[in-house]
mmCIF file of C-alpha atoms in Angstrom:
data_model
loop_
_atom_site.group_PDB
_atom_site.id
_atom_site.type_symbol
_atom_site.label_atom_id
_atom_site.label_comp_id
_atom_site.label_asym_id
_atom_site.label_seq_id
_atom_site.Cartn_x
_atom_site.Cartn_y
_atom_site.Cartn_z
ATOM 1 C CA UNK A 358 183.961 35.506 -86.898
ATOM 2 C CA UNK A 359 184.200 32.530 -89.336
ATOM 3 C CA UNK A 360 183.800 33.215 -92.626
ATOM 4 C CA UNK A 361 182.701 30.770 -95.725
ATOM 5 C CA UNK A 362 181.535 30.509 -99.398
ATOM 6 C CA UNK A 363 181.643 28.092 -101.713
ATOM 7 C CA UNK A 364 183.474 28.005 -104.929
ATOM 8 C CA UNK A 365 184.217 25.862 -107.753
ATOM 9 C CA UNK A 366 183.054 23.040 -105.185
ATOM 10 C CA UNK A 367 185.510 24.662 -102.749
ATOM 11 C CA UNK A 368 184.445 25.723 -99.600
ATOM 12 C CA UNK A 369 186.945 28.372 -97.916
ATOM 13 C CA UNK A 370 186.323 28.116 -93.821
ATOM 14 C CA UNK A 371 188.526 31.527 -92.621
ATOM 15 C CA UNK A 372 188.976 31.613 -88.603
ATOM 16 C CA UNK A 373 188.248 35.583 -88.794
ATOM 17 C CA UNK A 374 188.892 36.836 -84.794
ATOM 18 C CA UNK A 375 192.528 38.232 -86.065
ATOM 19 C CA UNK A 376 192.280 40.830 -83.421
ATOM 20 C CA UNK A 377 192.593 37.699 -81.080
ATOM 21 C CA UNK A 378 194.982 35.874 -82.916
ATOM 22 C CA UNK A 379 191.564 33.064 -83.885
ATOM 23 C CA UNK A 380 191.356 32.392 -80.362
ATOM 24 C CA UNK A 381 188.246 29.647 -80.118
ATOM 25 C CA UNK A 382 185.382 31.294 -78.830
ATOM 26 C CA UNK A 383 182.126 28.496 -77.122
ATOM 27 C CA UNK A 384 180.178 30.634 -80.084
ATOM 28 C CA UNK A 385 183.418 29.657 -83.072
ATOM 29 C CA UNK A 386 182.865 26.345 -81.566
ATOM 30 C CA UNK A 387 179.291 25.440 -82.771
ATOM 31 C CA UNK A 388 180.009 27.502 -85.710
ATOM 32 C CA UNK A 389 182.807 25.685 -87.115
ATOM 33 C CA UNK A 390 181.096 22.441 -86.408
ATOM 34 C CA UNK A 391 178.084 23.467 -87.603
ATOM 35 C CA UNK A 392 179.603 24.521 -91.552
ATOM 36 C CA UNK A 393 181.688 21.620 -91.386
ATOM 37 C CA UNK A 394 178.631 19.496 -90.860
ATOM 38 C CA UNK A 395 176.394 21.333 -93.826
ATOM 39 C CA UNK A 396 179.831 21.193 -95.868
ATOM 40 C CA UNK A 397 180.524 17.207 -95.475
ATOM 41 C CA UNK A 398 176.841 16.705 -96.082
ATOM 42 C CA UNK A 399 176.208 19.374 -99.491
ATOM 43 C CA UNK A 400 176.816 17.498 -103.223
ATOM 44 C CA UNK A 401 178.633 20.718 -104.156
ATOM 45 C CA UNK A 402 181.580 20.809 -102.154
ATOM 46 C CA UNK A 403 184.367 18.871 -102.822
ATOM 47 C CA UNK A 404 186.378 19.526 -100.950
ATOM 48 C CA UNK A 405 187.067 22.393 -97.475
ATOM 49 C CA UNK A 406 189.654 24.437 -97.087
ATOM 50 C CA UNK A 407 190.339 26.466 -93.126
ATOM 51 C CA UNK A 408 192.603 28.776 -92.651
ATOM 52 C CA UNK A 409 193.407 31.891 -90.255
ATOM 53 C CA UNK A 410 193.017 35.900 -90.616
ATOM 54 C CA UNK A 411 196.097 37.749 -89.939
ATOM 55 C CA UNK A 412 199.040 36.573 -88.665
ATOM 56 C CA UNK A 413 198.136 33.194 -87.127
ATOM 57 C CA UNK A 414 195.876 30.386 -87.595
ATOM 58 C CA UNK A 415 194.707 29.914 -84.296
ATOM 59 C CA UNK A 416 195.803 30.414 -80.402
ATOM 60 C CA UNK A 417 193.469 28.404 -79.754
ATOM 61 C CA UNK A 418 190.925 28.485 -76.722
ATOM 62 C CA UNK A 419 190.093 32.483 -75.775
ATOM 63 C CA UNK A 420 190.954 32.054 -72.745
ATOM 64 C CA UNK A 421 188.369 34.615 -70.911
ATOM 65 C CA UNK A 422 186.090 32.987 -72.848
ATOM 66 C CA UNK A 423 187.505 29.031 -71.045
ATOM 67 C CA UNK A 424 187.183 30.419 -68.032
ATOM 68 C CA UNK A 425 183.782 31.781 -68.000
ATOM 69 C CA UNK A 426 182.057 28.879 -70.426
ATOM 70 C CA UNK A 427 184.513 25.918 -69.094
ATOM 71 C CA UNK A 428 184.218 22.112 -70.116
ATOM 72 C CA UNK A 429 181.471 20.373 -67.716
ATOM 73 C CA UNK A 430 180.238 17.846 -70.154
ATOM 74 C CA UNK A 431 181.544 15.402 -72.846
ATOM 75 C CA UNK A 432 178.893 17.067 -75.233
ATOM 76 C CA UNK A 433 180.828 20.216 -75.098
ATOM 77 C CA UNK A 434 181.239 22.669 -78.564
ATOM 78 C CA UNK A 435 185.375 21.830 -78.294
ATOM 79 C CA UNK A 436 184.181 18.386 -78.113
ATOM 80 C CA UNK A 437 181.616 17.702 -80.128
ATOM 81 C CA UNK A 438 184.205 19.861 -83.545
ATOM 82 C CA UNK A 439 186.493 17.691 -83.009
ATOM 83 C CA UNK A 440 183.867 14.500 -83.843
ATOM 84 C CA UNK A 441 182.803 16.364 -86.343
ATOM 85 C CA UNK A 442 186.080 16.519 -87.922
ATOM 86 C CA UNK A 443 186.638 12.781 -87.151
ATOM 87 C CA UNK A 444 183.241 11.726 -88.721
ATOM 88 C CA UNK A 445 184.092 14.461 -92.018
ATOM 89 C CA UNK A 446 183.736 12.018 -95.273
ATOM 90 C CA UNK A 447 185.158 14.943 -97.568
ATOM 91 C CA UNK A 448 188.331 15.810 -97.964
ATOM 92 C CA UNK A 449 189.649 19.312 -95.701
ATOM 93 C CA UNK A 450 192.682 21.021 -96.337
ATOM 94 C CA UNK A 451 194.611 23.277 -93.635
ATOM 95 C CA UNK A 452 196.675 26.351 -94.238
ATOM 96 C CA UNK A 453 198.509 27.054 -91.143
ATOM 97 C CA UNK A 454 200.219 30.590 -90.972
ATOM 98 C CA UNK A 455 201.607 32.149 -88.042
ATOM 99 C CA UNK A 456 200.338 29.885 -84.392
ATOM 100 C CA UNK A 457 198.600 27.059 -83.676
ATOM 101 C CA UNK A 458 197.875 26.673 -80.066
ATOM 102 C CA UNK A 459 196.087 24.134 -78.473
ATOM 103 C CA UNK A 460 192.916 22.809 -80.126
ATOM 104 C CA UNK A 461 194.390 25.321 -83.426
ATOM 105 C CA UNK A 462 196.952 22.211 -83.894
ATOM 106 C CA UNK A 463 195.020 18.652 -82.161
ATOM 107 C CA UNK A 464 192.544 19.917 -84.970
ATOM 108 C CA UNK A 465 194.980 19.489 -88.024
ATOM 109 C CA UNK A 466 195.682 15.941 -87.045
ATOM 110 C CA UNK A 467 191.986 15.635 -88.336
ATOM 111 C CA UNK A 468 192.930 17.137 -91.804
ATOM 112 C CA UNK A 469 193.799 15.165 -94.297
ATOM 113 C CA UNK A 470 196.386 17.663 -95.555
ATOM 114 C CA UNK A 471 197.818 20.206 -93.721
ATOM 115 C CA UNK A 472 200.040 22.856 -95.512
ATOM 116 C CA UNK A 473 203.001 25.505 -93.432
ATOM 117 C CA UNK A 474 204.728 28.139 -94.255
ATOM 118 C CA UNK A 475 207.642 28.479 -93.079
ATOM 119 C CA UNK A 476 207.222 30.323 -89.695
ATOM 120 C CA UNK A 477 204.167 28.281 -88.855
ATOM 121 C CA UNK A 478 205.245 27.068 -85.263
ATOM 122 C CA UNK A 479 202.759 24.410 -83.557
ATOM 123 C CA UNK A 480 202.051 24.083 -80.321
ATOM 124 C CA UNK A 481 200.342 21.668 -77.486
ATOM 125 C CA UNK A 482 200.688 23.639 -74.339
ATOM 126 C CA UNK A 483 198.185 20.932 -72.618
ATOM 127 C CA UNK A 484 200.214 20.100 -69.463
ATOM 128 C CA UNK A 485 201.635 23.503 -68.904
ATOM 129 C CA UNK A 486 197.979 24.113 -68.453
ATOM 130 C CA UNK A 487 197.504 21.558 -65.399
ATOM 131 C CA UNK A 488 195.659 19.964 -68.281
ATOM 132 C CA UNK A 489 196.088 16.429 -71.037
ATOM 133 C CA UNK A 490 196.127 16.112 -74.618
ATOM 134 C CA UNK A 491 192.742 16.266 -76.192
ATOM 135 C CA UNK A 492 191.566 15.215 -79.962
ATOM 136 C CA UNK A 493 192.525 11.748 -79.724
ATOM 137 C CA UNK A 494 196.639 13.775 -80.776
ATOM 138 C CA UNK A 495 197.720 11.038 -77.663
ATOM 139 C CA UNK A 496 196.530 7.779 -79.752
ATOM 140 C CA UNK A 497 197.523 10.398 -83.410
ATOM 141 C CA UNK A 498 200.878 11.942 -82.279
ATOM 142 C CA UNK A 499 202.727 8.186 -81.376
ATOM 143 C CA UNK A 500 201.701 6.567 -84.558
ATOM 144 C CA UNK A 501 203.254 9.536 -86.643
ATOM 145 C CA UNK A 502 206.344 10.885 -84.309
ATOM 146 C CA UNK A 503 206.738 7.832 -82.362
ATOM 147 C CA UNK A 504 206.437 7.547 -78.365
ATOM 148 C CA UNK A 505 209.544 9.337 -77.266
ATOM 149 C CA UNK A 506 209.367 11.992 -80.173
ATOM 150 C CA UNK A 507 205.699 12.330 -78.827
ATOM 151 C CA UNK A 508 206.191 12.397 -75.066
ATOM 152 C CA UNK A 509 209.040 15.292 -75.517
ATOM 153 C CA UNK A 510 205.936 17.523 -77.209
ATOM 154 C CA UNK A 511 203.147 17.017 -75.323
ATOM 155 C CA UNK A 512 204.723 17.095 -72.067
ATOM 156 C CA UNK A 513 206.762 19.813 -72.460
ATOM 157 C CA UNK A 514 205.120 21.771 -74.869
ATOM 158 C CA UNK A 515 207.069 23.573 -77.034
ATOM 159 C CA UNK A 516 206.808 24.949 -79.982
ATOM 160 C CA UNK A 517 207.356 22.660 -82.554
ATOM 161 C CA UNK A 518 208.510 24.622 -86.358
ATOM 162 C CA UNK A 519 207.378 23.464 -89.788
ATOM 163 C CA UNK A 520 210.625 22.011 -90.439
ATOM 164 C CA UNK A 521 210.047 20.023 -87.498
ATOM 165 C CA UNK A 522 206.591 19.161 -88.505
ATOM 166 C CA UNK A 523 207.094 18.287 -91.813
ATOM 167 C CA UNK A 524 209.962 15.787 -90.541
ATOM 168 C CA UNK A 525 207.149 13.889 -87.945
ATOM 169 C CA UNK A 526 204.711 13.454 -91.249
ATOM 170 C CA UNK A 527 202.511 16.256 -89.289
ATOM 171 C CA UNK A 528 202.358 19.155 -92.078
ATOM 172 C CA UNK A 529 203.103 17.812 -96.086
ATOM 173 C CA UNK A 530 205.154 20.914 -97.381
ATOM 174 C CA UNK A 531 206.463 23.754 -96.363
ATOM 175 C CA UNK A 532 205.559 27.136 -97.970
ATOM 176 C CA UNK A 533 208.803 29.715 -98.381
ATOM 177 C CA UNK A 534 206.141 32.081 -99.971
ATOM 178 C CA UNK A 535 204.460 34.341 -97.358
ATOM 179 C CA UNK A 536 201.009 32.527 -96.544
ATOM 180 C CA UNK A 537 200.752 29.064 -97.510
ATOM 181 C CA UNK A 538 196.669 29.573 -98.617
ATOM 182 C CA UNK A 539 197.472 30.102 -102.461
ATOM 183 C CA UNK A 540 199.322 26.594 -102.371
ATOM 184 C CA UNK A 541 196.602 24.549 -100.743
ATOM 185 C CA UNK A 542 194.382 26.761 -102.599
ATOM 186 C CA UNK A 543 196.203 24.569 -105.271
ATOM 187 C CA UNK A 544 196.064 22.137 -104.137
ATOM 188 C CA UNK A 545 192.423 22.078 -103.362
ATOM 189 C CA UNK A 546 191.245 23.032 -106.940
ATOM 190 C CA UNK A 547 193.176 19.685 -108.096
ATOM 191 C CA UNK A 548 190.596 17.716 -105.579
ATOM 192 C CA UNK A 549 188.109 18.863 -107.007
ATOM 193 C CA UNK A 550 189.072 17.735 -111.423
ATOM 194 C CA UNK A 551 189.300 14.147 -109.624
ATOM 195 C CA UNK A 552 186.352 11.772 -108.634
ATOM 196 C CA UNK A 553 184.807 12.712 -106.062
ATOM 197 C CA UNK A 554 183.482 8.569 -105.765
ATOM 198 C CA UNK A 555 187.224 7.770 -105.508
ATOM 199 C CA UNK A 556 188.309 10.487 -103.674
ATOM 200 C CA UNK A 557 186.189 9.766 -100.873
ATOM 201 C CA UNK A 558 186.123 6.387 -100.705
ATOM 202 C CA UNK A 559 189.939 6.327 -100.403
ATOM 203 C CA UNK A 560 189.692 8.870 -97.868
ATOM 204 C CA UNK A 561 187.028 6.638 -96.075
ATOM 205 C CA UNK A 562 189.435 3.773 -96.615
ATOM 206 C CA UNK A 563 192.145 5.909 -95.245
ATOM 207 C CA UNK A 564 190.164 6.850 -92.147
ATOM 208 C CA UNK A 565 187.683 4.172 -91.181
ATOM 209 C CA UNK A 566 187.241 1.056 -89.679
ATOM 210 C CA UNK A 567 189.242 0.134 -86.443
ATOM 211 C CA UNK A 568 191.427 3.389 -86.390
ATOM 212 C CA UNK A 569 188.111 5.769 -86.645
ATOM 213 C CA UNK A 570 186.465 4.414 -83.645
ATOM 214 C CA UNK A 571 190.074 4.116 -82.221
ATOM 215 C CA UNK A 572 189.917 8.417 -82.881
ATOM 216 C CA UNK A 573 186.292 8.015 -81.505
ATOM 217 C CA UNK A 574 186.863 6.563 -77.977
ATOM 218 C CA UNK A 575 190.304 8.127 -77.642
ATOM 219 C CA UNK A 576 188.607 11.567 -78.005
ATOM 220 C CA UNK A 577 186.084 10.384 -75.182
ATOM 221 C CA UNK A 578 188.416 9.104 -72.972
ATOM 222 C CA UNK A 579 190.759 12.332 -73.386
ATOM 223 C CA UNK A 580 188.127 14.663 -72.746
ATOM 224 C CA UNK A 581 186.641 12.580 -69.386
ATOM 225 C CA UNK A 582 190.873 12.858 -68.710
ATOM 226 C CA UNK A 583 190.096 16.738 -69.519
ATOM 227 C CA UNK A 584 186.891 17.644 -67.583
ATOM 228 C CA UNK A 585 188.624 16.393 -64.872
ATOM 229 C CA UNK A 586 192.377 17.897 -65.369
ATOM 230 C CA UNK A 587 190.007 21.383 -65.751
ATOM 231 C CA UNK A 588 188.481 20.990 -62.440
ATOM 232 C CA UNK A 589 191.813 20.934 -60.819
ATOM 233 C CA UNK A 590 194.181 22.954 -58.781
ATOM 234 C CA UNK A 591 196.573 22.584 -60.646
ATOM 235 C CA UNK A 592 194.813 23.851 -63.850
ATOM 236 C CA UNK A 593 193.032 26.679 -62.061
ATOM 237 C CA UNK A 594 195.454 28.125 -60.721
ATOM 238 C CA UNK A 595 197.800 27.700 -65.175
ATOM 239 C CA UNK A 596 194.853 29.633 -65.770
ATOM 240 C CA UNK A 597 194.927 32.338 -63.704
ATOM 241 C CA UNK A 598 198.892 32.892 -63.923
ATOM 242 C CA UNK A 599 198.098 33.314 -67.883
ATOM 243 C CA UNK A 600 195.947 35.642 -67.697
ATOM 244 C CA UNK A 601 197.837 37.222 -64.569
ATOM 245 C CA UNK A 602 200.697 37.541 -66.897
ATOM 246 C CA UNK A 603 202.951 35.256 -64.810
ATOM 247 C CA UNK A 604 204.720 31.967 -63.619
ATOM 248 C CA UNK A 605 202.886 29.236 -62.327
ATOM 249 C CA UNK A 606 203.226 26.706 -59.349
ATOM 250 C CA UNK A 607 202.278 23.433 -59.122
ATOM 251 C CA UNK A 608 204.096 22.577 -55.861
ATOM 252 C CA UNK A 609 201.783 21.015 -53.337
ATOM 253 C CA UNK A 610 198.411 20.991 -56.262
ATOM 254 C CA UNK A 611 198.722 17.993 -57.015
#
């Protein structure tokens, strides 16, 4: 469900489950984590590029799979993926077409460059699902957008347009063409012509030190709260109502 191939120094990664809008299963989390780890260790890889098949980047968690295999510990596949993303030493570029929901949006905070097609939408639905943010988003989003804007985005979970994401610095460029992928491929190709040592050290300077330690620590803190909330009556009501296609009722559940 995840395709990848190396061409001219670019490791191209495709989330390839278009019939489910590339929603993640536990197996996909494990697969992507391994692909990223192997790519980061492969001296032939200069840059990694991730995109989604069809008309979506990723709809987030596959709810049915998620309910069958919920996160119960801090070594769970989704948390391991987020830590792998935070620890990459080589540049990671994302090309976003369509929706990026939940972890499909949070993983983008750990990409070095994000290019979005003009109709892309970013959704952080954690509170509406009775949960909390993940992937150190509660640390990284306020750094970009400020506390008030981050609060609005995370508390309400309403879709963010590509233009709005660009305005807050979450997206590097909005692409008016049918897909953001060709432009992202051009930028990836440009990176392969630069000094790999300079590129990797510049990424290190941008992300290492106190920030990296804070990000990894925040992933752990959020993970603990996420697991706790996942087993709450509110989260169970939200996930059940999602499958039943009805509005959740949180009255008396907290």
